[in-house]
């Protein structure tokens, strides 16, 4: 049970005894029901002793009912009033125990409400985060953002009492507004967490951009423009943090210099269009609305204030003791160092200008050293710049020194990305700049090979053909370099050089392993694009990854653009990737709308819509997505005895095989393929998970499966139910119905969906169990189960679909427990003398001519083709069942028990559908009452 929040925490102190212990009322009992105030005599007189007691009972009842509404809300209180009304109308004494039981039921319903509402809120959260746009704001702490939204909603008492069925119950309502306001507040808090510090002494108070940020985004902005405003506020928050920091470290000073340069660009007329924090309208974009311009202007004013405060903090403000030349030198040197650092890192620096850069750096440092009496802040800035300049100078000098070894800046950049500090080689270089040391050259050549390989792997420069032709040569070169590294003598005390050799050894081993993995992957058929995608998605051992897939599987992965993360999920589930099991159309990029959870458990099934259309035409499919979970399911006695492969892979293949056999029978009976009984199963992806996609059943579902679930719920639930029934009238059908409904409402595994609204399947729907078409479809399902050897056909895994009272179709669910390799007899899935540990009925005693023709004319080769993916033993067992069915058809023809297709309303058909040993329909009827008897009396347990 989830932990209650807000007003629901008061449930722990809601004691009905406080309402009934006045004046001995706990001894006299009270009554409560519908129009309480109108009950003056009659049934009241049978449970009370005086008119004054009746009057007090009425008052207490009113208070109790009001307390229920106040604590649980209108919806739950209305549900609880049914129990009260039932007790009252039958003249039962409403004891303290009964009141406590009602409160306990309210707690249970409230707990379910909270869990269900949490699921709906989880589904609605993406839409709440992104608002009317298509992308949510990027904030440092997404988890804190979602928590702020949840906390704001749960602090509202009405939210805790509400009952949500889908995201529309939150979005677009007052709860949606609460969520949006909480979102905006938290986004601002994360962007500018220390706004209050700007009112500190010596700092100017900012303008009203903070207040504006608390409001909704200005209208008329695209998602990109909205993100720029968010980025701008975040940048201002970072500057505020720096300005108000009590102690600036060297890293803070460098950050402050960079912020000054950035603000100078942003404050120019038109801003800096390349900066993602610039809120100006770009060329080709519509002009900003007046509201957006007001927000922009407020941000720019804040920026001006912050720039002045930061200049003052760094000792660079006007009149702070620096000449114009000195101020320009600080800014110019910082800009130069930033540019050079970037060019050195990405390898784009021009070697011809290295000398020019070295001279400029020395000149600017000389200007800074000419400051006569720098303040502490100014000296800190100078020290930071000089230290950084020394590092950049060293890198520039190494570029010049290695030029004679034909090492490009690109190679040096690649080595830098690997963590190789080439400056460690400086002591080994000859003092004569024109001399080339052969030992150094051998080492440098290997480093160049490693650098080129690293960059080629990182950027996927090799296409498949180039990769194949260069793999062996590159591998050999790297192995030779490995030998060179092993033979390199590290001088005593040369720690930096020893560290560099160690790093090179590690990186060379990694590159060799990666290339060996790429070679295996190419041999298996992986393209260079697939190899790159696998690396980008965290595959570190490419060889081990590639060896998990056969060449045939690799071809299917490539054809369907299945990413490595999904490919690995196939293997974790024990699945062989076939054309049938490949994800083709139902990919997560085609999901539209908001997913609807169909389970209280995380990672359970969800209802989704996939748009399979193109740019011009929509083709939206309403489906149920069930994630595939790794691991091996527990073996069942029936599965073990009858040779059923109960692995995840086996279950999926059998589900699809059953669907093909169903279509084989459907077509053979002359029916349209859409009239099949088994929903089509395909593979799909959603939220990064592999799963099974099946069509979402439409219409209202019968109560049959719910009543079966009541029978099989078991555990302590039955004892608890019987305890609750002891005080009630045990044979009262209304009480039994209410209590059974309560029991089932706690069984979260037995949930279904009716027209997109999650609710418990126990629901009294008006169903016509005497439909001739229902009799026929049930018999079709029996034949399908007999042919496929289904051992777990109970009313909980098929659904009768009704339109009002009219039956419109049958859907067979959970069809994987079948097609065993030791299940030769099609008449084994019923009660004795059927097989043990199976659920279902035996072969039907009446069929129609289309069924007889479909079975009699079915060719073994057609059945074999439908069972592709099954083992030969499973296929042979199915062929034996087919022969057994053909024999049964001959027997029925001899007995005259084969009727016309339109005679399912005849007396013979009605009589046959009354035997629960040979009729699924009869079993469904029987269980409607049997489940209630079991829970009421224990009969049959």
XYZ file of C-alpha atoms in Angstrom, residues 307-919:
613
model
C 28.728 42.692 -15.812
C 29.521 45.781 -13.765
C 29.474 43.745 -10.552
C 31.759 41.109 -12.047
C 34.234 43.705 -13.358
C 34.370 45.161 -9.870
C 34.859 41.725 -8.309
C 37.807 41.011 -10.639
C 39.357 44.458 -10.179
C 38.730 45.414 -13.792
C 36.101 48.130 -13.379
C 36.601 51.561 -14.890
C 38.759 53.681 -12.611
C 40.049 50.643 -10.766
C 43.724 51.384 -11.392
C 44.119 49.708 -14.793
C 45.008 51.606 -17.944
C 43.043 51.009 -21.121
C 46.000 49.086 -22.552
C 46.221 46.898 -19.462
C 42.502 46.155 -19.468
C 42.651 45.318 -23.155
C 45.689 43.087 -22.533
C 43.792 41.076 -19.913
C 40.777 40.616 -22.149
C 42.892 40.033 -25.268
C 45.145 37.446 -23.632
C 42.176 35.545 -22.229
C 40.483 35.506 -25.639
C 43.706 34.406 -27.353
C 44.294 31.593 -24.853
C 40.710 30.361 -25.263
C 41.040 30.333 -29.047
C 44.422 28.589 -29.011
C 43.251 26.022 -26.476
C 40.310 25.133 -28.709
C 42.426 24.926 -31.870
C 45.086 22.797 -30.176
C 42.431 20.480 -28.735
C 40.641 19.890 -32.036
C 43.832 19.923 -34.141
C 42.822 22.871 -36.320
C 45.703 25.168 -35.386
C 47.854 26.527 -38.226
C 51.453 25.344 -37.645
C 52.778 28.273 -39.672
C 51.440 30.725 -37.078
C 52.806 29.022 -33.961
C 55.727 31.466 -33.695
C 53.396 34.435 -34.132
C 51.166 33.188 -31.290
C 54.128 32.692 -28.962
C 55.301 36.259 -29.555
C 51.825 37.730 -28.958
C 51.445 35.846 -25.668
C 54.823 37.084 -24.405
C 53.948 40.678 -25.347
C 50.592 40.624 -23.525
C 52.106 39.084 -20.398
C 54.734 41.816 -20.410
C 51.960 44.440 -20.377
C 50.333 42.755 -17.378
C 53.612 42.555 -15.498
C 53.936 46.316 -16.025
C 51.040 47.038 -13.634
C 52.789 48.961 -10.855
C 50.736 48.149 -7.761
C 48.002 45.654 -8.625
C 45.225 45.067 -6.138
C 44.728 41.584 -4.704
C 41.910 40.948 -7.203
C 44.038 42.141 -10.116
C 47.035 40.061 -9.036
C 44.825 36.971 -8.828
C 43.662 37.582 -12.410
C 47.262 38.095 -13.615
C 48.423 34.892 -11.884
C 45.619 32.855 -13.462
C 46.391 34.176 -16.947
C 50.158 33.658 -16.593
C 49.715 30.077 -15.392
C 47.383 29.289 -18.244
C 49.642 31.029 -20.763
C 52.550 28.865 -19.623
C 50.552 25.709 -20.412
C 49.519 26.963 -23.857
C 53.085 28.085 -24.619
C 54.343 24.604 -23.795
C 51.825 23.020 -26.173
C 52.748 25.438 -28.952
C 56.439 24.685 -28.494
C 55.761 20.934 -28.702
C 53.864 21.449 -31.958
C 56.924 23.231 -33.345
C 59.361 20.591 -32.047
C 57.373 17.657 -33.470
C 56.964 19.288 -36.851
C 60.263 17.760 -38.023
C 58.852 14.283 -37.229
C 55.905 15.016 -39.487
C 53.431 14.916 -36.583
C 50.361 16.985 -37.429
C 48.343 19.051 -34.939
C 45.508 16.596 -35.592
C 47.679 13.705 -34.386
C 48.728 15.652 -31.314
C 45.093 16.513 -30.574
C 44.145 12.828 -30.790
C 46.959 11.908 -28.396
C 45.758 14.628 -26.044
C 42.241 13.173 -26.056
C 43.747 9.845 -24.987
C 45.493 11.546 -22.066
C 48.987 11.299 -23.585
C 51.163 14.166 -22.323
C 53.651 14.599 -25.188
C 55.577 17.248 -23.261
C 57.073 14.338 -21.303
C 59.232 13.628 -24.376
C 60.946 17.019 -24.258
C 64.058 15.680 -22.426
C 64.510 13.023 -25.141
C 64.548 15.456 -28.044
C 67.962 16.423 -29.468
C 69.148 19.904 -28.602
C 69.854 20.521 -32.277
C 66.418 21.398 -33.772
C 67.467 19.932 -37.141
C 68.523 16.521 -35.799
C 66.082 13.575 -35.971
C 66.716 10.865 -33.360
C 65.868 7.397 -34.865
C 64.628 5.998 -31.541
C 62.396 9.020 -31.033
C 61.175 8.716 -34.618
C 60.242 5.040 -34.110
C 58.261 5.952 -31.015
C 56.656 8.956 -32.688
C 55.659 6.911 -35.771
C 53.842 4.468 -33.517
C 52.131 7.329 -31.737
C 51.002 8.718 -35.097
C 49.568 5.300 -36.014
C 47.762 5.102 -32.697
C 46.453 8.666 -33.047
C 45.133 8.021 -36.545
C 43.477 4.773 -35.464
C 41.907 6.438 -32.436
C 40.440 9.241 -34.537
C 39.231 6.864 -37.239
C 37.442 4.746 -34.648
C 36.067 7.800 -32.837
C 34.671 9.503 -35.935
C 33.920 6.365 -38.001
C 36.027 7.630 -40.896
C 36.293 4.108 -42.317
C 33.454 2.911 -44.460
C 32.930 -0.852 -44.611
C 35.203 -1.396 -47.617
C 38.038 0.736 -46.249
C 37.691 -0.930 -42.874
C 38.063 -4.374 -44.428
C 41.097 -3.442 -46.537
C 42.995 -1.633 -43.762
C 42.141 -3.743 -40.721
C 44.932 -6.299 -40.942
C 47.608 -3.738 -41.799
C 46.525 -1.431 -38.977
C 46.417 -4.282 -36.474
C 49.935 -5.357 -37.412
C 51.251 -1.797 -37.110
C 49.747 -1.449 -33.642
C 51.153 -4.809 -32.530
C 54.592 -3.677 -33.719
C 54.138 -0.469 -31.726
C 53.270 -2.582 -28.688
C 56.669 -4.281 -29.018
C 58.384 -0.890 -29.339
C 56.712 0.328 -26.151
C 57.709 -2.813 -24.267
C 61.329 -2.336 -25.369
C 61.441 1.375 -24.536
C 63.742 2.093 -21.619
C 62.401 4.640 -19.160
C 65.271 6.623 -17.599
C 65.496 6.470 -13.839
C 63.520 9.247 -12.218
C 61.697 10.156 -15.429
C 58.202 9.914 -13.963
C 56.346 11.979 -16.626
C 57.942 9.958 -19.437
C 57.158 6.682 -17.663
C 53.547 7.794 -17.194
C 53.318 8.649 -20.891
C 54.638 5.202 -21.917
C 52.125 3.566 -19.558
C 49.262 5.547 -21.093
C 50.414 4.625 -24.610
C 50.516 0.932 -23.689
C 46.984 1.081 -22.292
C 45.580 2.966 -25.283
C 47.360 0.703 -27.787
C 45.917 -2.404 -26.125
C 42.450 -0.838 -26.222
C 42.812 0.044 -29.917
C 43.976 -3.489 -30.787
C 41.067 -4.991 -28.877
C 38.670 -2.606 -30.607
C 40.021 -3.432 -34.063
C 39.944 -7.164 -33.349
C 36.339 -6.712 -32.308
C 35.642 -4.744 -35.484
C 37.193 -7.565 -37.516
C 34.920 -10.153 -35.892
C 31.949 -7.817 -36.352
C 32.730 -7.379 -40.046
C 33.074 -11.145 -40.448
C 29.598 -11.516 -38.904
C 28.241 -8.967 -41.379
C 28.004 -5.810 -39.253
C 28.432 -2.611 -41.259
C 30.731 0.158 -40.109
C 27.602 2.208 -39.306
C 26.348 -0.564 -37.011
C 29.770 -0.819 -35.375
C 29.828 2.932 -34.768
C 26.299 2.887 -33.336
C 27.236 0.064 -30.961
C 30.257 2.008 -29.712
C 28.222 5.173 -29.266
C 25.687 3.236 -27.192
C 28.240 1.953 -24.715
C 29.419 -1.354 -26.219
C 33.007 -1.604 -24.952
C 33.780 -5.211 -25.893
C 32.904 -5.242 -29.577
C 34.140 -8.791 -30.118
C 31.972 -10.249 -27.341
C 29.032 -8.225 -28.639
C 29.428 -9.390 -32.247
C 29.846 -13.047 -31.288
C 26.353 -13.091 -29.744
C 24.740 -12.765 -33.179
C 24.731 -15.075 -36.175
C 25.313 -13.640 -39.673
C 21.602 -14.189 -40.385
C 20.643 -12.190 -37.297
C 23.062 -9.409 -38.208
C 21.444 -9.109 -41.636
C 18.003 -8.754 -40.007
C 19.315 -6.133 -37.566
C 20.800 -4.178 -40.454
C 17.713 -4.433 -42.666
C 15.409 -3.155 -39.913
C 17.810 -0.571 -38.405
C 17.560 -2.232 -34.996
C 19.977 -0.502 -32.577
C 22.487 -2.405 -30.480
C 20.644 -1.702 -27.211
C 17.521 -3.432 -28.534
C 19.560 -6.210 -30.170
C 21.094 -7.014 -26.788
C 17.635 -7.198 -25.205
C 16.757 -10.001 -27.623
C 19.739 -11.964 -26.342
C 19.075 -11.195 -22.689
C 15.600 -12.645 -23.180
C 17.008 -15.730 -24.915
C 15.467 -14.828 -28.283
C 16.768 -15.756 -31.702
C 16.278 -12.796 -34.041
C 14.162 -13.902 -36.982
C 12.214 -12.027 -39.631
C 9.044 -12.666 -37.623
C 10.523 -11.399 -34.357
C 12.245 -8.372 -35.857
C 11.101 -4.886 -34.883
C 10.054 -3.276 -38.138
C 7.129 -0.849 -37.972
C 6.350 -0.438 -34.278
C 9.358 1.656 -33.265
C 9.344 4.213 -30.470
C 9.883 7.127 -32.840
C 6.380 6.386 -34.194
C 4.654 6.587 -30.796
C 2.112 9.388 -30.677
C 0.060 10.731 -27.782
C 0.478 9.920 -24.098
C 0.990 6.289 -22.999
C -1.633 4.898 -20.620
C -0.303 2.456 -17.972
C -2.366 -0.732 -17.709
C -0.695 -1.965 -14.536
C 0.087 -0.559 -11.125
C 3.516 -2.201 -11.294
C 6.408 -0.255 -12.887
C 7.482 -1.709 -16.203
C 4.087 -3.279 -16.849
C 1.980 -3.141 -20.003
C 0.926 0.214 -21.436
C -1.579 1.293 -24.038
C 0.094 3.122 -26.938
C -0.703 4.589 -30.307
C 1.809 4.101 -33.134
C 1.443 6.187 -36.286
C 2.530 3.889 -39.119
C 1.565 6.366 -41.833
C 3.798 8.622 -43.865
C 4.070 12.406 -44.026
C 0.796 12.735 -45.929
C -1.473 10.053 -44.433
C -1.837 9.028 -40.790
C -2.254 5.362 -39.911
C -2.655 5.231 -36.131
C -2.729 1.804 -34.474
C -4.132 1.390 -30.968
C -2.126 -1.325 -29.228
C -1.004 -2.824 -25.938
C 2.780 -2.863 -25.402
C 4.153 -5.476 -22.995
C 7.877 -5.115 -22.206
C 9.930 -8.282 -22.504
C 11.777 -8.992 -19.306
C 14.978 -11.048 -19.173
C 15.205 -14.267 -17.216
C 13.745 -17.757 -17.407
C 10.109 -18.186 -16.312
C 9.325 -20.857 -13.746
C 8.483 -24.241 -15.186
C 4.896 -25.430 -14.741
C 3.945 -29.071 -14.100
C 1.867 -29.236 -17.279
C 4.617 -27.616 -19.327
C 7.210 -30.049 -18.023
C 5.006 -33.105 -18.548
C 3.902 -32.157 -22.054
C 7.241 -30.814 -23.304
C 6.343 -27.125 -23.624
C 9.264 -24.737 -24.083
C 8.440 -22.084 -21.464
C 11.398 -19.807 -22.137
C 10.698 -16.221 -23.197
C 11.785 -16.957 -26.736
C 9.731 -20.122 -26.931
C 6.638 -18.349 -25.603
C 6.878 -15.585 -28.218
C 7.382 -18.001 -31.085
C 4.435 -20.100 -29.929
C 2.177 -17.057 -29.661
C 2.939 -16.169 -33.244
C 2.579 -19.783 -34.368
C -0.862 -19.977 -32.718
C -1.840 -16.808 -34.589
C -0.854 -18.415 -37.904
C -2.769 -21.622 -37.113
C -5.792 -19.491 -36.179
C -5.597 -17.764 -39.571
C -5.259 -21.158 -41.276
C -8.484 -22.358 -39.644
C -10.247 -19.029 -40.195
C -9.537 -19.019 -43.923
C -10.426 -22.705 -44.256
C -13.849 -21.940 -42.745
C -14.422 -19.267 -45.397
C -14.195 -16.400 -42.901
C -12.503 -13.039 -43.306
C -9.003 -12.865 -41.747
C -10.255 -10.069 -39.465
C -12.580 -12.628 -37.869
C -9.671 -14.554 -36.389
C -9.701 -15.274 -32.664
C -6.054 -14.552 -31.856
C -4.862 -10.908 -31.889
C -1.798 -10.408 -34.040
C 1.459 -10.178 -32.069
C 4.419 -8.165 -33.304
C 7.629 -6.899 -31.798
C 8.003 -3.221 -30.975
C 9.998 -0.734 -28.953
C 8.939 1.910 -26.459
C 10.935 3.948 -23.973
C 14.124 2.074 -24.892
C 12.572 -1.340 -24.254
C 11.821 -4.311 -26.475
C 8.283 -5.618 -26.147
C 5.309 -7.427 -27.630
C 2.700 -5.338 -29.425
C -0.869 -6.623 -29.737
C -4.009 -4.918 -31.002
C -6.010 -3.225 -28.271
C -9.394 -4.987 -27.848
C -12.337 -2.683 -28.413
C -15.730 -2.675 -26.733
C -16.840 -3.836 -23.283
C -15.432 -7.065 -21.915
C -17.449 -9.718 -20.148
C -17.158 -10.475 -16.437
C -16.254 -14.092 -17.050
C -12.519 -13.670 -16.672
C -13.024 -11.554 -13.577
C -15.089 -14.250 -11.914
C -12.475 -16.821 -12.797
C -9.869 -14.619 -11.157
C -12.024 -14.428 -8.031
C -11.964 -18.185 -7.901
C -8.186 -18.391 -8.265
C -7.000 -15.338 -6.296
C -6.277 -17.558 -3.256
C -3.862 -16.779 -0.467
C -4.917 -14.857 2.624
C -7.495 -12.945 0.617
C -10.070 -15.707 0.968
C -9.671 -15.971 4.751
C -9.930 -12.189 5.088
C -13.064 -12.199 2.971
C -14.683 -14.948 5.033
C -13.866 -13.045 8.220
C -15.578 -9.968 6.845
C -18.595 -12.007 5.837
C -19.087 -13.552 9.272
C -20.941 -10.569 10.681
C -22.954 -9.963 7.518
C -25.764 -12.179 6.264
C -23.646 -14.808 4.532
C -26.231 -15.734 1.931
C -26.997 -12.155 0.917
C -26.036 -11.894 -2.796
C -25.592 -8.129 -2.571
C -23.116 -8.414 0.296
C -21.267 -11.220 -1.475
C -21.039 -9.128 -4.640
C -19.739 -6.092 -2.752
C -17.160 -8.074 -0.827
C -15.964 -9.962 -3.886
C -15.564 -6.653 -5.676
C -13.528 -5.340 -2.747
C -11.308 -8.419 -2.752
C -10.635 -8.198 -6.440
C -9.914 -4.492 -6.194
C -6.822 -5.372 -4.164
C -5.532 -7.820 -6.787
C -3.606 -5.472 -9.040
C -2.497 -8.301 -11.329
C -6.048 -8.811 -12.543
C -6.634 -5.455 -14.249
C -7.941 -4.816 -17.702
C -8.917 -1.776 -19.736
C -12.330 -0.736 -20.998
C -12.225 1.914 -23.717
C -8.923 3.263 -22.468
C -9.968 3.649 -18.844
C -8.000 1.501 -16.356
C -10.436 -0.252 -14.053
C -10.931 -3.607 -12.435
C -12.421 -6.283 -14.593
C -15.039 -7.229 -12.024
C -17.932 -5.252 -13.475
C -21.549 -6.276 -13.897
C -21.987 -5.694 -17.632
C -25.206 -6.732 -19.412
C -24.031 -9.750 -21.419
C -25.969 -12.124 -23.650
C -24.441 -15.536 -22.999
C -26.999 -17.172 -25.309
C -25.766 -15.656 -28.573
C -25.556 -18.325 -31.336
C -22.441 -16.588 -32.665
C -20.852 -16.808 -29.223
C -21.520 -20.569 -29.171
C -19.872 -20.921 -32.559
C -16.808 -18.819 -31.664
C -16.320 -20.695 -28.406
C -16.351 -23.962 -30.335
C -13.859 -22.543 -32.845
C -11.586 -21.685 -29.923
C -11.890 -25.241 -28.597
C -10.774 -26.641 -31.965
C -7.874 -24.180 -32.140
C -6.783 -25.145 -28.614
C -7.041 -28.845 -29.441
C -4.954 -28.433 -32.587
C -2.262 -26.362 -30.822
C -2.317 -28.400 -27.600
C -3.273 -25.451 -25.375
C -3.106 -26.517 -21.708
C -4.103 -23.277 -19.979
C -7.420 -22.186 -21.464
C -9.543 -20.784 -18.676
C -12.009 -17.879 -18.656
C -9.260 -15.549 -17.476
C -7.472 -15.637 -20.821
C -10.197 -15.079 -23.320
C -12.436 -12.056 -23.647
C -15.999 -11.850 -24.899
C -16.509 -8.446 -26.491
C -19.971 -6.914 -26.298
C -21.590 -3.803 -27.694
C -24.176 -3.157 -25.029
C -25.961 -6.516 -24.710
C -24.946 -7.688 -28.165
C -22.050 -10.091 -28.540
C -19.628 -8.942 -31.249
C -16.534 -11.110 -30.947
C -14.160 -13.342 -29.019
C -10.483 -12.662 -28.336
C -8.080 -15.363 -27.152
C -5.332 -14.045 -24.865
C -2.144 -15.529 -23.359
C -1.773 -18.275 -25.943
C 1.791 -19.380 -25.173
C 1.198 -22.511 -23.051
C 0.807 -24.891 -25.958
C 2.567 -26.793 -28.755
C 4.324 -29.237 -26.438
C 6.540 -31.934 -27.897
C 4.824 -34.670 -25.815
C 1.200 -33.635 -26.352
C -0.132 -35.948 -29.071
C -3.770 -36.280 -27.977
C -6.058 -33.299 -28.797
C -8.552 -34.451 -26.136
C -6.227 -33.924 -23.155
C -7.014 -30.375 -22.064
C -10.302 -31.044 -20.306
C -11.302 -32.536 -16.956
C -10.632 -36.252 -16.206
C -9.840 -38.400 -18.052
C -7.817 -35.487 -19.499
C -4.211 -34.779 -18.562
C -3.296 -33.536 -15.084
C -2.424 -29.898 -14.337
C -4.189 -28.511 -17.393
C -7.106 -26.110 -17.688
C -9.723 -26.220 -20.394
C -12.408 -28.477 -21.797
C -12.388 -31.608 -23.917
C -13.271 -31.833 -27.608
C -16.694 -30.367 -28.528
C -19.662 -32.679 -28.966
C -21.138 -30.546 -31.778
C -19.411 -28.660 -34.617
C -20.646 -27.108 -37.853
C -19.890 -28.079 -41.431
C -17.347 -25.322 -42.018
C -15.397 -26.493 -38.986
C -15.579 -30.110 -40.126
C -14.429 -29.166 -43.608
C -11.557 -27.030 -42.285
C -10.224 -29.863 -40.117
C -10.799 -32.686 -42.595
C -9.184 -30.856 -45.524
C -6.217 -29.435 -43.622
C -2.973 -30.634 -45.156
C -0.050 -31.558 -42.895
C 2.264 -29.358 -44.987
C 0.029 -26.327 -44.398
C 0.088 -26.934 -40.657
C 3.865 -27.433 -40.743
C 4.300 -24.106 -42.538
C 2.183 -22.358 -39.902
C 4.443 -23.767 -37.182
C 7.704 -22.377 -38.534
C 10.088 -21.651 -35.703
C 8.889 -24.670 -33.704
C 11.109 -27.703 -33.223
C 10.592 -30.859 -35.275
C 9.358 -32.680 -32.154
C 6.750 -29.958 -31.550
C 5.638 -30.101 -35.188
C 5.339 -33.900 -35.144
C 3.200 -33.718 -32.007
C 0.940 -31.130 -33.705
C 0.555 -33.372 -36.775
C -0.576 -36.214 -34.496
C -3.132 -33.906 -32.886
C -4.400 -33.018 -36.365
C -4.942 -36.706 -37.100
C -6.768 -37.080 -33.786
C -9.021 -34.133 -34.658
C -9.807 -35.615 -38.058
C -10.813 -38.845 -36.335
C -13.055 -36.887 -33.962
C -14.727 -35.118 -36.910
C -15.471 -38.486 -38.532
C -17.001 -39.645 -35.254
C -19.241 -36.561 -35.029
C -20.315 -37.006 -38.645
C -21.250 -40.598 -37.869
C -23.273 -39.475 -34.842
C -25.007 -36.747 -36.843
C -23.474 -34.054 -34.625
C -22.252 -31.832 -37.456
C -24.770 -29.013 -37.897
C -25.221 -26.320 -40.511
C -23.244 -23.126 -40.007
C -26.429 -21.197 -39.169
C -27.831 -23.727 -36.675
C -26.020 -22.591 -33.547
C -29.344 -21.423 -32.163
C -30.827 -24.917 -32.480
C -31.759 -27.131 -29.563
C -28.895 -29.511 -30.297
C -26.354 -26.681 -30.176
C -27.894 -25.268 -27.009
C -27.792 -28.665 -25.325
C -24.161 -29.224 -26.336
C -23.155 -25.829 -24.953
C -24.550 -26.792 -21.547
C -21.915 -29.414 -20.704
C -18.960 -27.787 -18.910
C -16.770 -30.801 -19.670
C -16.924 -30.246 -23.432
C -18.036 -26.594 -23.781
